[in-house]
XYZ file of C-alpha atoms in Angstrom:
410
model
C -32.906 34.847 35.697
C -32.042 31.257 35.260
C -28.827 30.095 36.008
C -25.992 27.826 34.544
C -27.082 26.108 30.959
C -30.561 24.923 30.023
C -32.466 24.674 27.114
C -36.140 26.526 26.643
C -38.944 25.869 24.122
C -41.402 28.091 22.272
C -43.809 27.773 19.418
C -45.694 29.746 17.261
C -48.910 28.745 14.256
C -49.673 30.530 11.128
C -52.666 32.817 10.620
C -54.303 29.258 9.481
C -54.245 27.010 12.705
C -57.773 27.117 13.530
C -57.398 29.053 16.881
C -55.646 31.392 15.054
C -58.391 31.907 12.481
C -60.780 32.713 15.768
C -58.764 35.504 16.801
C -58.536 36.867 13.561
C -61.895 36.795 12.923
C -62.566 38.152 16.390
C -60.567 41.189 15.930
C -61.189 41.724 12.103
C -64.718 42.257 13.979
C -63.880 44.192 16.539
C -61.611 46.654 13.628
C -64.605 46.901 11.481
C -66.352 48.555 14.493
C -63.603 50.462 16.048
C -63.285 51.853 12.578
C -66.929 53.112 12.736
C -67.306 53.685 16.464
C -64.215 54.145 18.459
C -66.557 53.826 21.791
C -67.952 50.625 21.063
C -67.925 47.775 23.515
C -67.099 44.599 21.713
C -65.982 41.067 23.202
C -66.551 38.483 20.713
C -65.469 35.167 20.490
C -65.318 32.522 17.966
C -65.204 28.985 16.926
C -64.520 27.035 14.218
C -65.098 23.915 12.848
C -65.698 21.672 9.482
C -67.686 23.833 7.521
C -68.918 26.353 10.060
C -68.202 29.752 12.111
C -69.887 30.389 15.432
C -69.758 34.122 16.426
C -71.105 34.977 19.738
C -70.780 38.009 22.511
C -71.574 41.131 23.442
C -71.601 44.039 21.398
C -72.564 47.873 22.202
C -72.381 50.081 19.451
C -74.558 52.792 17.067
C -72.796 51.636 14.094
C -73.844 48.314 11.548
C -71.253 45.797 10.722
C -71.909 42.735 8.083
C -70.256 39.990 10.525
C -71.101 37.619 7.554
C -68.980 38.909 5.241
C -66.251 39.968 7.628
C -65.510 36.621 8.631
C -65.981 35.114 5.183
C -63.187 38.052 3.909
C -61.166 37.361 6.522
C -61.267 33.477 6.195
C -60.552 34.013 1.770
C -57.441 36.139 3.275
C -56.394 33.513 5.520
C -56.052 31.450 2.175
C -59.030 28.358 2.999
C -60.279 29.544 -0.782
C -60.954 25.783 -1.507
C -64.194 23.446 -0.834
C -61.145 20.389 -1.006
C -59.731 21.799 2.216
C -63.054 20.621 3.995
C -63.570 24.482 5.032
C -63.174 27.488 2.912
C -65.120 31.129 2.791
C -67.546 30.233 0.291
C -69.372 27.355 1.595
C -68.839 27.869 5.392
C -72.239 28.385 7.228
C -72.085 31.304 9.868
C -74.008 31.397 12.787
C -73.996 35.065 14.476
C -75.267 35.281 18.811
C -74.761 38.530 19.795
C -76.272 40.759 22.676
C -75.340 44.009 24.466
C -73.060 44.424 27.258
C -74.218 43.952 30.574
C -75.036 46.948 32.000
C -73.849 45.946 35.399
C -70.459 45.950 33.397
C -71.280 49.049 31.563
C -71.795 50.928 35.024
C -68.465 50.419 36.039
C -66.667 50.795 33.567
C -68.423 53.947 32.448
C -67.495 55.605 35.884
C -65.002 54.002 37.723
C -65.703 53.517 41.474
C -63.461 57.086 42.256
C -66.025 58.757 40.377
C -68.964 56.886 41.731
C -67.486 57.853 45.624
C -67.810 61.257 45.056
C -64.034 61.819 44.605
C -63.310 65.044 42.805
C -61.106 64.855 39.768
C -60.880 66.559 36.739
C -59.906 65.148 33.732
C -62.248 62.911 32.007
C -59.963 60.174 31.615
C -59.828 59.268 35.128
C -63.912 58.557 34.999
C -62.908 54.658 32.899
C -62.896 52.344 35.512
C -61.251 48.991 34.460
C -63.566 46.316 32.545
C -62.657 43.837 34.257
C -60.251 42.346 37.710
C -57.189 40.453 36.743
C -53.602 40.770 36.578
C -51.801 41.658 33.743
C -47.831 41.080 32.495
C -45.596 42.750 29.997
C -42.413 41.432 29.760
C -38.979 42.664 27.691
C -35.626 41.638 27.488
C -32.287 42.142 25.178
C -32.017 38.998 23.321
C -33.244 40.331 20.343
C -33.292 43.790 18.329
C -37.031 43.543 19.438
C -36.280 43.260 23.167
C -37.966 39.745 23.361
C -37.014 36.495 23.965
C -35.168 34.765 21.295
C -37.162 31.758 20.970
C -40.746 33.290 20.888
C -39.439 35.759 17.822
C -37.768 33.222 15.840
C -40.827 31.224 16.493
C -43.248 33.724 15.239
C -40.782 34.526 11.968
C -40.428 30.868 11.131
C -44.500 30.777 11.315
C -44.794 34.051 9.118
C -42.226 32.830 6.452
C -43.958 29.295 6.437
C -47.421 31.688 5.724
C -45.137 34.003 3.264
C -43.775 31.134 0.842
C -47.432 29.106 0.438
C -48.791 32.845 -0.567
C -46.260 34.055 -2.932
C -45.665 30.989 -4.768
C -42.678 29.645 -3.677
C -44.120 26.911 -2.003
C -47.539 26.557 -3.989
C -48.453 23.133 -2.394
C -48.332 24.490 0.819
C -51.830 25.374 2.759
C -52.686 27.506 5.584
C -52.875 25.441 8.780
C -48.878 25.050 10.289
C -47.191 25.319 13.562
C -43.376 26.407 14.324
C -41.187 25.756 17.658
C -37.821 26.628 18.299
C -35.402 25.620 21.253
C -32.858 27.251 22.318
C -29.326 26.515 24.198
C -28.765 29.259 26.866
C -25.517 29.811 29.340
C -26.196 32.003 32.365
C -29.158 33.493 30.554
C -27.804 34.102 27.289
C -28.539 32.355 24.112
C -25.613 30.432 22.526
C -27.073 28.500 20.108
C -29.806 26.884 18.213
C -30.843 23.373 19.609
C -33.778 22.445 17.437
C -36.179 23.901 14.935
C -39.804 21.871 14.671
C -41.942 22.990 11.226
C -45.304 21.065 10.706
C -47.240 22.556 7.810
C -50.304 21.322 6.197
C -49.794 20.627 2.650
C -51.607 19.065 -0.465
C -51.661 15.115 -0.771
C -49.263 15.295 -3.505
C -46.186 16.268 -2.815
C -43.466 14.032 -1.938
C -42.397 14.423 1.856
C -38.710 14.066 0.771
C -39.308 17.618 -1.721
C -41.587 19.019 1.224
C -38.129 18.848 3.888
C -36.154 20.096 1.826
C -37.607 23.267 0.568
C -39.151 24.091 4.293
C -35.275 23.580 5.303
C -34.227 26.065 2.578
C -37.088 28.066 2.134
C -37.799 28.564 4.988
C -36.083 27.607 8.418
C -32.077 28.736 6.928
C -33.627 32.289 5.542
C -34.717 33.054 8.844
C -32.263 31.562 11.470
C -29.193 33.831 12.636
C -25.922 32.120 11.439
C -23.975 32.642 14.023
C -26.118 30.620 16.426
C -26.816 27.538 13.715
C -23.789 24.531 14.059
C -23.647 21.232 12.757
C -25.527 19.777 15.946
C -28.697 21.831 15.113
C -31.694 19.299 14.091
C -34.877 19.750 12.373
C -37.943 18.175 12.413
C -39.992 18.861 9.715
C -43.697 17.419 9.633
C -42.770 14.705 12.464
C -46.007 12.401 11.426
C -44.809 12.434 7.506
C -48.111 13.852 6.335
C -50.543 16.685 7.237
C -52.963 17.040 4.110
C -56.249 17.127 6.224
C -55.668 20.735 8.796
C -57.285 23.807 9.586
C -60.938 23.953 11.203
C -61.384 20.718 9.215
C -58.876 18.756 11.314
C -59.312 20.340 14.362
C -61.695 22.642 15.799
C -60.570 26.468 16.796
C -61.359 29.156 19.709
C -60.645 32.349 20.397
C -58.510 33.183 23.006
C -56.803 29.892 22.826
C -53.014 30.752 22.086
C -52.093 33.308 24.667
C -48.881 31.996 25.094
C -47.831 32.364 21.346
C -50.188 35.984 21.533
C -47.094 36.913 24.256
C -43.743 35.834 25.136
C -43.756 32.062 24.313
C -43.894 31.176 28.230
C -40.356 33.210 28.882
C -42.577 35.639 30.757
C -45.442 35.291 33.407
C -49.002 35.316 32.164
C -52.287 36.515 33.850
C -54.511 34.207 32.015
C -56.581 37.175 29.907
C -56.796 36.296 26.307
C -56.616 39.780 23.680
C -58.477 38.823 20.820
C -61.980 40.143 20.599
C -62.207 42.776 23.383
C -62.203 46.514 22.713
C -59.569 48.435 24.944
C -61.692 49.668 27.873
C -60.951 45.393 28.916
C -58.041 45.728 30.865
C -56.223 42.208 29.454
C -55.679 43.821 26.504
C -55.036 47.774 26.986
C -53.173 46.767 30.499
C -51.277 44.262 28.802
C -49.941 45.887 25.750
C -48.917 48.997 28.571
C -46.940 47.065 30.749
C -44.946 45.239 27.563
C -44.592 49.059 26.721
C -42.869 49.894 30.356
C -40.788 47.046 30.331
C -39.661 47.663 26.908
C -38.680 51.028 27.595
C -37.197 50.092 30.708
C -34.732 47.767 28.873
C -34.354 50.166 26.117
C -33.095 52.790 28.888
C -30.481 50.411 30.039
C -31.727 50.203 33.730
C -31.894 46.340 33.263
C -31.542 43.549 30.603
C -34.667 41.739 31.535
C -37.719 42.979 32.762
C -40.839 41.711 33.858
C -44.153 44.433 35.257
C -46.863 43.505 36.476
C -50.318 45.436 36.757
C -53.254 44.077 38.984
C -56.746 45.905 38.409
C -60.759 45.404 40.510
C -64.027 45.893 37.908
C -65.008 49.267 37.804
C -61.910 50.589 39.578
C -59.386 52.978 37.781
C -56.440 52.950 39.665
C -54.539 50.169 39.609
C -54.412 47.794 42.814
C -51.024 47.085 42.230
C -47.806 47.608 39.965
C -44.968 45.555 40.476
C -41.507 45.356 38.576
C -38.724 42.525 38.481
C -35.378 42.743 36.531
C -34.078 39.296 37.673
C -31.157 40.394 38.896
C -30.288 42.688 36.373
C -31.382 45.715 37.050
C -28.941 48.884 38.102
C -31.546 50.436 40.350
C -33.922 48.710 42.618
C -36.878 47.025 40.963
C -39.148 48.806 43.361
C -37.276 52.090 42.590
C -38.219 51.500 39.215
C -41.636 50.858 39.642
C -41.826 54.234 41.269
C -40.099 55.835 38.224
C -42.805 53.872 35.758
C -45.829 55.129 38.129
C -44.488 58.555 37.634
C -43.626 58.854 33.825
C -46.959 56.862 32.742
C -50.577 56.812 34.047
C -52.240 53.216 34.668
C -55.548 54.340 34.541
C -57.409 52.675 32.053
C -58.268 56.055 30.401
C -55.030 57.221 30.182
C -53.659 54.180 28.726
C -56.211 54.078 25.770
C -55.148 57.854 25.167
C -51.400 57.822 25.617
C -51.541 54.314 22.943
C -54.353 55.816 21.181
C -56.163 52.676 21.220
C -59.272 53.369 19.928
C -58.806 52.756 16.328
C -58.587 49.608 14.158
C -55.164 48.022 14.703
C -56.422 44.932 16.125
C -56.292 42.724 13.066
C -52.779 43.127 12.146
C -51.817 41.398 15.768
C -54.099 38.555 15.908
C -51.747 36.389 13.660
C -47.645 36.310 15.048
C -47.368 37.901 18.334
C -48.547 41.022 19.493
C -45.392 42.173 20.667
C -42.001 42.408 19.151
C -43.762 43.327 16.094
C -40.731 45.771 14.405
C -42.837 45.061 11.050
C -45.728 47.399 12.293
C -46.533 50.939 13.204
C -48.288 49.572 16.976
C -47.362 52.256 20.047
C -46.565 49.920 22.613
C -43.773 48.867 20.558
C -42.298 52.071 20.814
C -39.363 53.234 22.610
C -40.526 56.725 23.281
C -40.528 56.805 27.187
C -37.091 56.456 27.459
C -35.562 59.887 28.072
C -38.360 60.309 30.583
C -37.254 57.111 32.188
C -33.802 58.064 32.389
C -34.574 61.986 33.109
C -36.391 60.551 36.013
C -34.066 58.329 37.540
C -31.272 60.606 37.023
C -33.024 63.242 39.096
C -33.755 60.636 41.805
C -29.855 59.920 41.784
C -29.032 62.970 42.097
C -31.218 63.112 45.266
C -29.781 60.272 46.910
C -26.462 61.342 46.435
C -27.342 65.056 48.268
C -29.166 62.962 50.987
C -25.822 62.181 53.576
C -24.948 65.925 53.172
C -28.663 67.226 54.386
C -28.640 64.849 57.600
């Protein structure tokens, strides 16, 4: 946990920023099969550009989806509905690559290398080995009522109220492409005030910059900010250059997998590199990383510390985890590695287990492509959920209890 004062940064973009639309379209794919075949293997990526959509990857599945017309759906949602915008879902060409998993892949993931060693064990679950190596991080903390950090979650509201204005009318000269960052003043890790709010939205050519300030400053930044941290010293910067009429895939070209930092915890936690977007559960950057934000948040939600930080390491084709690792920064009223035990014990890292425990075969990939995947109190998602926490505490109470027999048994 940082010490003393400082000042930290994070940033969000609307469903519109071109990297954005990628994932979106990526997982608005990978729903439409999940919806049809909850075993499917998916892992497609995107790109955008002026005028054009280039899906590619690897898909294994029995079922038919029209990729065509989901991204073309998906981009009219989105709100690029106009030729004028230099891309919109009309007149977009798509061009579709997409192959089969490897089945070097496929092998181990099908039956993890416990399975494949002639180790006995019975439940089915346990035969998923992991889809890929890599290390994965969930991260949680009190700030907020969401248990994230403070600036990553007004960050991602300012973003979906900049999105929520241009499509209800409010702001009707508003389009799709727009970024948010927030910075905030902290003492001794806690937040004490707004420093800055930054607001760059793409808008039509004509509308005066002078209107354009002021209704993003009262439509949307003083809606969404928390009173008590907003004083006279706060500053906004609204549209920096003074004009951002050319945006989206016209003014800048978007990937998938390209905003993991926004996708998480706005830097405030560690990363492991794995993007989400696009890959079906069985890929351990995803289904590993939405169950260690789900430990951490319950950890935090159980009291045992007020930040907290888990890490997961996984091999291809291996189902038990390599390595699981907590850190509480200092905070914690048990021993981080006393609560890793208790996490090991009250939730199963297999890969298997994971995608049954979060029931993550299903379309509900969609709805987190656009404003974080985490902290999202607006949704129904299971790894937002606080459910683990009597078996947390149950746990550690009993381990307590253990400790405190153990001088009276020597």
């Amino acid at each position: 946990m940082h010490k003393g004062h400082h000042y930290f940064t994070s940033e969000s973009v609307t469903e519109g920023h071109p990297d954005k639309i990628c994932d979106q379209l990526s997982d608005a794919i990978l729903d439409a099969i999940m919806a049809k075949d909850p075993m499917g293997r998916v892992a497609i990526e995107c790109l955008v550009t002026t005028g054009l959509v280039v899906v590619a990857g690897e898909v294994t599945t029995g079922c038919y989806v029209d990729i065509p017309k989901i991204v073309r759906e998906t981009i009219r949602e989105i709100g690029f509905t106009d030729a004028k915008m230099g891309f919109d879902y009309e007149t977009c060409g798509v061009i579709v690559s997409v192959k089969e998993q490897s089945k070097d892949i496929a092998r181990g993931v099908d039956k993890a290398l416990e399975i494949r060693g002639g180790e006995v064990i019975k439940e089915d679950l346990a035969a998923l080995g992991a889809g890929d190596q890599g290390l994965m991080f969930g991260y949680a903390c009190d700030e907020t009522e969401e248990l994230m950090p403070m600036p990553i979650m007004l960050a991602h509201k300012l973003a979906k109220r900049l999105s929520d204005v241009r499509k209800d009318g409010t702001l009707p000269y508003l389009r799709p492409d727009g970024k948010s960052q927030v910075t905030i003043e902290y003492n001794d890790g806690r937040p004490i005030r707004i420093d800055s709010v930054l607001i760059s939205s793409q808008h039509s050519p004509d509308v005066e910059y002078d209107k354009l300030r002021s209704d993003i400053i009262n439509e949307v930044i003083t809606p969404i900010l928390p009173p008590q941290l907003v004083d006279k010293d706060i500053k906004y910067y609204v549209n920096p250059t003074g004009r951002f009429v050319v945006g989206g895939p016209h003014g800048d070209s978007g990937v998938t997998g390209r905003k993991i930092i926004v996708d998480t915890y706005g830097g405030y936690g560690r990363h492991g590199g794995g993007a989400f977007s696009g890959k079906d559960p069985t890929k351990v950057d995803r289904s590993a990383s939405y169950a260690v934000r789900y430990l951490a948040k319950n950890v935090v939600a159980a009291g045992l510390a007020t930040k907290c930080e888990v890490q997961v390491a996984y091999a291809i084709g291996v189902a038990k985890p390599l390595s699981v690792m907590v850190d509480t920064f200092d905070t914690g009223k048990i021993p981080d590695e006393q609560i890793a035990k208790i996490l090991t014990e009250v939730f199963d890292l297999r890969p298997g287990f994971i995608l049954k425990e979060l029931d993550l075969r299903r379309p509900i990939y969609k709805q987190v492509a656009a404003y974080g995947h985490f902290g999202r109190n607006d949704l129904d998602i299971p790894w937002e959920k606080t459910d683990l926490v009597d078996r947390i505490k149950k746990n550690c109470n009993a381990k307590m209890k253990v400790r405190a027999l153990e001088p009276e048994l020597v």
